[in-house]
Coordinates of C-alpha atoms in Angstrom, one line a residue:
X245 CA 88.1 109.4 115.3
X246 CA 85.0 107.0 115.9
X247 CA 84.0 105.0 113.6
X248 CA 81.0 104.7 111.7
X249 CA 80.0 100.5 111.4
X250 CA 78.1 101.3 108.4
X251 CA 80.7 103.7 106.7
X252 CA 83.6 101.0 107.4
X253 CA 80.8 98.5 105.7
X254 CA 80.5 100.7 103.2
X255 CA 84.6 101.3 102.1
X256 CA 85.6 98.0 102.6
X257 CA 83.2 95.7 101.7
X258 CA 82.9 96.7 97.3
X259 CA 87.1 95.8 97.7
X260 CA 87.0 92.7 100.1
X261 CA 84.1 91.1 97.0
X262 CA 86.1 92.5 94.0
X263 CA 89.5 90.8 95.5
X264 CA 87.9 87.7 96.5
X265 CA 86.0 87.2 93.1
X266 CA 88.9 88.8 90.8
X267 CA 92.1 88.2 92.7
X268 CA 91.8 85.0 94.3
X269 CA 88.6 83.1 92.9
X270 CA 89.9 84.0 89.1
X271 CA 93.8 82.7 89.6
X272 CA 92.6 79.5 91.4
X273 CA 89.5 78.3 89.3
X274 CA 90.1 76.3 86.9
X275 CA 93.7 76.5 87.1
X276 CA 94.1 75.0 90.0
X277 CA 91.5 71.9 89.4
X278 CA 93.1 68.5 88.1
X279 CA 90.7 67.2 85.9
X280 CA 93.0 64.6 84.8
X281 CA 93.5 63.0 87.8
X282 CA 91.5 64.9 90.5
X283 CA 92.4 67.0 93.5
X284 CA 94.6 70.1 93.5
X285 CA 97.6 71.0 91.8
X286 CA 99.2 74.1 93.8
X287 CA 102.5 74.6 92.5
X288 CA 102.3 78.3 91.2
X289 CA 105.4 81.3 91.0
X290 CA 105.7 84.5 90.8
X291 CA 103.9 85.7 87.2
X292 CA 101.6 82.5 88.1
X293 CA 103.1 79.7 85.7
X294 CA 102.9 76.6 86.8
X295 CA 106.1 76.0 89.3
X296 CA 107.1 72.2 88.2
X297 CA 105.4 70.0 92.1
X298 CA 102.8 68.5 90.6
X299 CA 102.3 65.9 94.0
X300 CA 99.7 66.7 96.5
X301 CA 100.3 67.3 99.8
X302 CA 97.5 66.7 102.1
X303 CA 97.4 69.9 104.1
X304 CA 96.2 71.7 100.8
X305 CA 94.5 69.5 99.3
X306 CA 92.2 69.2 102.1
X307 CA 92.4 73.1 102.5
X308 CA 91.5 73.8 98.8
X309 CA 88.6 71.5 99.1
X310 CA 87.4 73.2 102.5
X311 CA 87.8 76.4 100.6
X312 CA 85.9 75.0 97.1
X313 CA 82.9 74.0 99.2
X314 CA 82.8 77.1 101.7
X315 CA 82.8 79.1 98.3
X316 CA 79.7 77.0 97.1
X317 CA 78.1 77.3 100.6
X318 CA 78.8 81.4 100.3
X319 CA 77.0 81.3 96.7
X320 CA 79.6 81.6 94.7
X321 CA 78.9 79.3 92.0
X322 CA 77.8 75.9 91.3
X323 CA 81.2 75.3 89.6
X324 CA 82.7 75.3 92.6
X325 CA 80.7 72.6 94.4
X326 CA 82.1 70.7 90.7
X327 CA 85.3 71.3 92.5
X328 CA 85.1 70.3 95.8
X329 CA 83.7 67.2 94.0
X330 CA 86.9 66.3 92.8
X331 CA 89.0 67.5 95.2
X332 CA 86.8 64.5 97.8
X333 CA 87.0 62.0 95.3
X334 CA 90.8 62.4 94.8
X335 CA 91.2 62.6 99.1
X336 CA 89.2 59.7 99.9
X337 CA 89.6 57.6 96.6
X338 CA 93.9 58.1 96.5
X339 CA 94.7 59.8 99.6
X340 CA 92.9 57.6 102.2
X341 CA 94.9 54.4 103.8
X342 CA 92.1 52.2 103.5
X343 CA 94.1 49.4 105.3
X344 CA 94.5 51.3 108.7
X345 CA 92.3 54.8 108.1
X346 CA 93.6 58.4 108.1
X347 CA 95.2 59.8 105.6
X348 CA 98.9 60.0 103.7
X349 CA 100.8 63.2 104.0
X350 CA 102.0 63.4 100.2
X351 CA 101.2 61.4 96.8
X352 CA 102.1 61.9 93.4
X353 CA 99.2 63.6 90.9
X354 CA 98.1 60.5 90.1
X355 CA 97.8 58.9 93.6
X356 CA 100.5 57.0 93.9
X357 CA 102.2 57.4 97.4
X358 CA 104.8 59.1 98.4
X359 CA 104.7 59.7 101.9
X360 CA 102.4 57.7 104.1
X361 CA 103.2 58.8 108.0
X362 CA 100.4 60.7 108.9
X363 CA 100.4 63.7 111.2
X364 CA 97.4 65.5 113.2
X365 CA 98.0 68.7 112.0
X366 CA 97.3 67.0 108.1
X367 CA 94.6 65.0 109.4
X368 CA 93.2 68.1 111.1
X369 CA 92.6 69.7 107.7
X370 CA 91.1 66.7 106.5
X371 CA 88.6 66.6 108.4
X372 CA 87.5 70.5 108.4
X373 CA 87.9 69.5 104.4
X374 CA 84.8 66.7 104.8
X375 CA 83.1 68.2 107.3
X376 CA 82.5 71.3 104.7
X377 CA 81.8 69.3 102.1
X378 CA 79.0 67.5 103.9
X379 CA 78.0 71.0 105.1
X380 CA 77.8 71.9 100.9
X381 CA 77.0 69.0 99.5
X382 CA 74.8 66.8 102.2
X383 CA 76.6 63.7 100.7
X384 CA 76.1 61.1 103.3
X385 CA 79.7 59.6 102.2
X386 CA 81.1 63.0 103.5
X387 CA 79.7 62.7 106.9
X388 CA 80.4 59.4 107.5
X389 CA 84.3 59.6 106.2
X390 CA 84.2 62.6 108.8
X391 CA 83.1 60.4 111.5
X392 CA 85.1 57.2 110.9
X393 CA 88.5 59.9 111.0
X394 CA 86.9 61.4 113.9
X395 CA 87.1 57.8 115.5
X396 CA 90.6 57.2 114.3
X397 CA 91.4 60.2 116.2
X398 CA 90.1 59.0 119.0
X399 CA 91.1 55.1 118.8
X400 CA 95.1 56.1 118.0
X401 CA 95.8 60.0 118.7
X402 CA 93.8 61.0 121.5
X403 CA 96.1 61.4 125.2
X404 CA 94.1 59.7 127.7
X405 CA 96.7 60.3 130.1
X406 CA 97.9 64.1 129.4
X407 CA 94.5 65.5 127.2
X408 CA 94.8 66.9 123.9
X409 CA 96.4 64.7 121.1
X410 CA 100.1 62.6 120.6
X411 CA 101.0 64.3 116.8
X412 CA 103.1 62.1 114.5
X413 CA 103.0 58.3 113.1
X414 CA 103.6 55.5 111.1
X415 CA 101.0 54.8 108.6
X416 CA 99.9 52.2 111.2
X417 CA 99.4 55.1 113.4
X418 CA 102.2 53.5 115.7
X419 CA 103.7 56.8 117.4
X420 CA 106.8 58.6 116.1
X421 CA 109.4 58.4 119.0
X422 CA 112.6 59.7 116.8
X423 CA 113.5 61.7 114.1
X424 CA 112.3 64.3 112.4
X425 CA 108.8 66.0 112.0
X426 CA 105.9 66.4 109.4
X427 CA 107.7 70.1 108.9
X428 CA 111.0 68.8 107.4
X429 CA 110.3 68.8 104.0
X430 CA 109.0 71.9 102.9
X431 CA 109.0 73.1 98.8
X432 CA 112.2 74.7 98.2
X433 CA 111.8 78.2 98.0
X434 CA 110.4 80.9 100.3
X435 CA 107.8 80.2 102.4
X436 CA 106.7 81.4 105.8
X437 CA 104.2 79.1 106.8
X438 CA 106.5 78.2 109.5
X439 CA 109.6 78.4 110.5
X440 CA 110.6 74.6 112.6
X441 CA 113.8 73.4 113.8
X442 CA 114.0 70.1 112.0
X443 CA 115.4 68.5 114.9
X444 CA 112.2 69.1 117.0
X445 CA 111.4 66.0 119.0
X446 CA 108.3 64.2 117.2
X447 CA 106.4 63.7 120.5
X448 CA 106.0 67.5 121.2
X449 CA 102.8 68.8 120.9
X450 CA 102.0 71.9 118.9
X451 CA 99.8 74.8 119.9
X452 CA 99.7 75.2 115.6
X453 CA 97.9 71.1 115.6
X454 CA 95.9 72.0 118.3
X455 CA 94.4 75.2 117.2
X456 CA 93.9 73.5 113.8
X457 CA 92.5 70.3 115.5
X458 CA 90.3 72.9 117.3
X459 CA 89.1 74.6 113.5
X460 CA 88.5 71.5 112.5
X461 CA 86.2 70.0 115.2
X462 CA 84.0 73.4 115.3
X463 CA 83.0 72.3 111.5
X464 CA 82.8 68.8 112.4
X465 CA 80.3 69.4 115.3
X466 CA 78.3 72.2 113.5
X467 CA 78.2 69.7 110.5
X468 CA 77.1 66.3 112.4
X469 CA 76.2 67.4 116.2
X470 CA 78.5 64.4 117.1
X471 CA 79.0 64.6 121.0
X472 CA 82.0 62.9 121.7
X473 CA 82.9 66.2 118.8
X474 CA 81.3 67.7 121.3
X475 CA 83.6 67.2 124.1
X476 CA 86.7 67.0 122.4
X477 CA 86.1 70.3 121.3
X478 CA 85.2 71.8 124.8
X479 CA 88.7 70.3 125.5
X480 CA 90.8 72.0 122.8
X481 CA 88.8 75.7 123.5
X482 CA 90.3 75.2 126.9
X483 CA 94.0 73.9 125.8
X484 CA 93.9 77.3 123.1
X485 CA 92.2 79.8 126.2
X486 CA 94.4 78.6 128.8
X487 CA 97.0 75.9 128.2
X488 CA 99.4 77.4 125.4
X489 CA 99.0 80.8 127.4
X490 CA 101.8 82.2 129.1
X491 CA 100.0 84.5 131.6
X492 CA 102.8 86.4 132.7
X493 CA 103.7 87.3 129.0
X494 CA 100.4 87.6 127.6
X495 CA 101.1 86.0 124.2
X496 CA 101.1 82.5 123.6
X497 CA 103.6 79.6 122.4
X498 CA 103.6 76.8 120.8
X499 CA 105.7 73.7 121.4
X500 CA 104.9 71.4 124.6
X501 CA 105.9 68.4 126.2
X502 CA 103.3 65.6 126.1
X503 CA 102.2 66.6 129.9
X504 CA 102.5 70.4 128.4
X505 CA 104.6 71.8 130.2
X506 CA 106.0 74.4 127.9
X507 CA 109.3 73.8 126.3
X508 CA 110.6 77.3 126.8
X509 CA 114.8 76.2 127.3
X510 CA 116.0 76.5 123.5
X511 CA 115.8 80.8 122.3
X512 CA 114.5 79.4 119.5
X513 CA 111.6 77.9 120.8
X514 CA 111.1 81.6 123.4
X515 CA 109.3 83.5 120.2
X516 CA 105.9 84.9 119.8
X517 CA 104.1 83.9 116.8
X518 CA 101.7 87.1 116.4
X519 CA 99.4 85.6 113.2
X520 CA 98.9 82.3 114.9
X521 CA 98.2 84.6 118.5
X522 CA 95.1 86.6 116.3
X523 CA 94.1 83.9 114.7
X524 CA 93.6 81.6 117.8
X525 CA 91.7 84.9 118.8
X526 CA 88.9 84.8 116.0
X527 CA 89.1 80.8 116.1
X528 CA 88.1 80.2 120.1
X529 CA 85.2 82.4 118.7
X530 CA 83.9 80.4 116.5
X531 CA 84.8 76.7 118.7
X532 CA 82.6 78.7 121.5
X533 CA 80.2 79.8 119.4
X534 CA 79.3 76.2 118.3
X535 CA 79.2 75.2 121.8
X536 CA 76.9 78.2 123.1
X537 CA 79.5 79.1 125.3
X538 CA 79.6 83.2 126.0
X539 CA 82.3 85.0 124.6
X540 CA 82.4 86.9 127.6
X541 CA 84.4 84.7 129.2
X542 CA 87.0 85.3 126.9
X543 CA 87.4 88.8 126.4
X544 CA 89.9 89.7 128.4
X545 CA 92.4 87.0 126.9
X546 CA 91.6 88.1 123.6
X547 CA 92.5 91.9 124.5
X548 CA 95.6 90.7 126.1
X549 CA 96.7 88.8 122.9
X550 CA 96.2 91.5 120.9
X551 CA 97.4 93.9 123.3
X552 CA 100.9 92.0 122.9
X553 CA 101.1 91.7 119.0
X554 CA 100.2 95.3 118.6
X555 CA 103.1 96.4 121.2
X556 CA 105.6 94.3 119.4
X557 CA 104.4 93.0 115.9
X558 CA 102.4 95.8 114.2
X559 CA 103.7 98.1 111.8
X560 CA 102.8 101.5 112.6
X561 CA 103.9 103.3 109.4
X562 CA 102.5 101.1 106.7
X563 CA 99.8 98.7 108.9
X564 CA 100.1 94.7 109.0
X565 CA 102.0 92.6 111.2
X566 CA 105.2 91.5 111.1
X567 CA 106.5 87.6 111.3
X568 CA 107.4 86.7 114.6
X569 CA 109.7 88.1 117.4
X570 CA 111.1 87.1 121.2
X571 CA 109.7 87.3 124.1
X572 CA 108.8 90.9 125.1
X573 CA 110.7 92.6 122.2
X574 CA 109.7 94.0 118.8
X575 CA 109.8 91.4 116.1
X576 CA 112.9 90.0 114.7
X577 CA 111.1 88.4 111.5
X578 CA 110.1 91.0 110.0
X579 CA 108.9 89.9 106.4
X580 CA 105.1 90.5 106.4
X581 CA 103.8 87.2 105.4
X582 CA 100.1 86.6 103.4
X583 CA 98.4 84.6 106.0
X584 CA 99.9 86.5 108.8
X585 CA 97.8 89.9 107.7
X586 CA 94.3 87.5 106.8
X587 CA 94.5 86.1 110.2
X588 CA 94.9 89.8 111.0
X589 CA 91.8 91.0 109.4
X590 CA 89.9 88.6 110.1
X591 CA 90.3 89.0 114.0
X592 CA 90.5 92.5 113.8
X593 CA 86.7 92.9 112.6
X594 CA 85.5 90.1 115.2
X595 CA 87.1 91.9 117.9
X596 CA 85.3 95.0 116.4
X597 CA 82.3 93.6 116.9
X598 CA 82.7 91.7 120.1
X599 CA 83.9 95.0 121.8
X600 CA 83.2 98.0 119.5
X601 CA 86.5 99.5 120.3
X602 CA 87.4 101.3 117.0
X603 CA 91.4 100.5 117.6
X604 CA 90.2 97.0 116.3
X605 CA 88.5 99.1 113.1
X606 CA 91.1 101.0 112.7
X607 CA 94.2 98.2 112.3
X608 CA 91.7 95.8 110.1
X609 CA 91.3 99.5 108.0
X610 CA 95.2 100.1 108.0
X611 CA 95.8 96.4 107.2
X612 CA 93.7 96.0 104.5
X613 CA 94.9 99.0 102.9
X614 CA 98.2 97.5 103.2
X615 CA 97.9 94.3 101.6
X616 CA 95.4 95.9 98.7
X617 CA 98.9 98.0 98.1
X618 CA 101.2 95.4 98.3
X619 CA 100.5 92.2 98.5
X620 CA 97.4 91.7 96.0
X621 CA 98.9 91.2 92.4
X622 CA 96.4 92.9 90.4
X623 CA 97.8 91.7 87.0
X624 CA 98.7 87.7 87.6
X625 CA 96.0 87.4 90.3
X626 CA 96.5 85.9 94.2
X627 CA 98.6 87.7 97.1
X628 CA 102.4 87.6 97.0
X629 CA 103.4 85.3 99.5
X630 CA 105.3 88.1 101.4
X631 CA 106.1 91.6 101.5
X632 CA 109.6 92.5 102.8
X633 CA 110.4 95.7 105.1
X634 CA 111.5 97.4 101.9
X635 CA 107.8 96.8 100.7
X636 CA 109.4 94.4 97.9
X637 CA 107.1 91.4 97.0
X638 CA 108.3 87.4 97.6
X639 CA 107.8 84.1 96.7
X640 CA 105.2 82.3 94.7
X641 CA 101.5 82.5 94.0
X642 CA 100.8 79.0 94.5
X643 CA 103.5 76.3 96.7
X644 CA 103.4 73.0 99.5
X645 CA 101.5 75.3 101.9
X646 CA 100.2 78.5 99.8
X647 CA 96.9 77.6 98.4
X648 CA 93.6 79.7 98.5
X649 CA 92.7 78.8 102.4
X650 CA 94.4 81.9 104.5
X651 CA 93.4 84.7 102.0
X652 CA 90.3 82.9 100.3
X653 CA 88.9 82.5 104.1
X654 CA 89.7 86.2 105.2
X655 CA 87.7 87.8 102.3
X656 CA 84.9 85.4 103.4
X657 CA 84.7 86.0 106.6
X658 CA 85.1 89.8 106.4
X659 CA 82.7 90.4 104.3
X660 CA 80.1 88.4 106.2
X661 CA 81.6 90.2 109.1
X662 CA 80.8 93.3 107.8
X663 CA 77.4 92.5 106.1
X664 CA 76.4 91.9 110.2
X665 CA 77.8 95.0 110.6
X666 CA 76.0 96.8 108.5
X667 CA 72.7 94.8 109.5
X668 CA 73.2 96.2 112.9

């Protein structure tokens, strides 16, 4: 059937508000806000008691303040900009190495480090976490701790030789030549953020850092206009439209050499990620949007993505997208995970707007109606972090990588999706 814009506006959009104000604002705020010691405490399970990690992990702490401030910017209260507040004064006051810059990956609640080797794809979220806040708050001590990380960047991390950025160091920001990664610690108990070898070679480069590095610098340039941002954000829209492309498959991958060439030897590493593939989508939109660069030129990659994930990683019984899977066969993970589906939505309206194709309508429809079924826990609050083939929910509410960033974000941006929608 076609699809009516203003009909799908009208379904959708009364459930997108009541499960972003009653299902994920109402289990994060104030339960999540340390006014004790500042920051974020995430550690959440399953009936949404608090799960015993009280230390703060940079990735979402940075993500819960992005989040806190994009809610204030979206008019959802003033309490929230209270708690973006807090979440920047426990980042740059306990987080920050103020001896060489940049930030530690892990501290305890009250600041006290824990882990201090810092890793791009941490410092990426950092600064999308400032560059917001300056964005919500116009506090000059948010732009400039954006810009002096934006120099670090470029002083330490940046690849003169290759392009793009080298991933892992010391807290000196000396590279990272052996051993593990930032990955090989993750909280004990299920959670499909990702799914690393913990042997992978700490110099590879990550199409996951790079699209987050890539997030990151579209907020940092639409927040400060920077032009060195500028550039280095041309840069990563090309390394995310072309570079971690494999042409001849038409899905993309994601670990590299430092020359990126792509390391496609180890089975392990020859698997199709298809919520990082739509979400690179909806994310080159917005890094070429900031630079007034036509989407046009994109719009047969994006097709071709999606073409892929829906051959091999979309449920056609229930809706939603499955894990990840090989190369040109249907997926062998087959859990559906929580930020998986809101990377889904979310590119499945822009596509339905860039194109008008109602197959784009019609999966962010089926989707959504999965996880309002399944994953959204109507009486403790928050998505389950996974839904199994048996339509069984697991794992927690709240852990090292589940804050309110992947879901909080989807409901955000579909509803302003659809509200332009609607607009005509």
């Amino acid at each position: 059937m076609t699809r009516d814009p203003d009909a799908l506006a009208e379904a959708y959009l009364p459930r997108l508000r009541e499960n972003l104000r009653e299902t994920v604002i109402d289990f994060w705020y104030p339960r999540a806000v340390d006014t004790e010691h500042g920051g974020f405490l995430t550690s959440y399970d399953a009936e949404g008691a608090f799960a015993g990690n009280d230390r703060k992990m940079v990735v979402t702490q940075a993500r819960m303040l992005w989040f806190s401030a994009r809610l204030y910017r979206a008019g959802y209260g003033d309490e929230l900009l209270d708690a973006a507040e807090r979440g920047f004064d426990f980042l740059t006051g306990e987080m920050r190495d103020e001896d060489n810059g940049g930030y530690y990956w892990e501290v305890e609640r009250d600041g006290t480090v824990r882990k201090p080797n810092k890793h791009m794809y941490g410092q990426s979220f950092v600064l999308y976490g400032l560059s917001e806040y300056y964005r919500a708050s116009d506090d000059e001590a948010a732009r400039e701790a954006a810009v002096d990380l934006f120099e670090r960047f470029e002083e330490h991390a940046y690849d003169d030789d290759h392009g793009g950025y080298v991933e892992y160091f010391e807290p000196d920001w000396t590279p990272i030549t052996e051993g593990g990664t930032y990955l090989d610690n993750i909280e004990p108990d299920w959670s499909p953020k990702e799914d690393v070898d913990a042997e992978l070679d700490p110099t590879t480069k990550l199409m996951n850092t790079h699209l987050h590095l890539m997030e990151a610098f579209t907020t940092f340039y639409e927040a400060t206009g920077h032009d060195l941002g500028g550039k280095r954000l041309s840069e990563l829209l090309t390394i995310n439209t072309n570079t971690v492309v494999r042409k001849r498959l038409g899905a993309c991958t994601d670990k590299y050499a430092p020359d990126w060439q792509p390391l496609l030897d180890d089975e392990n590493y020859r698997v199709v990620s298809y919520g990082h593939d739509v979400e690179n989508v909806w994310l080159t939109m917005d890094a070429a949007d900031a630079l007034d660069s036509s989407l046009d030129y994109y719009r047969d990659l994006y097709e071709t993505l999606w073409d892929y994930s829906l051959e091999y990683g979309y449920d056609d019984d229930h809706g939603g997208f499955y894990f990840y899977g090989p190369f040109e066969e249907p997926a062998t993970s087959r859990i559906k995970a929580w930020w998986v589906q809101a990377e889904a939505l979310t590119s499945a309206l822009r596509m339905y707007e860039l194109t008008g194709d109602d197959r784009y309508a019609d999966v962010f429809a089926e989707t959504y109606d999965f996880v309002d079924e399944y994953h959204v826990d109507r009486e403790v609050g928050e998505w389950h972090s996974g839904v199994t083939e048996d339509l069984e929910p697991v794992g927690r509410k709240g852990a090292m990588y589940k804050g309110a960033y992947h879901n909080g974000r989807a409901l955000l941006e579909c509803i302003e999706a659809l509200e332009r929608l609607q607009d005509g």
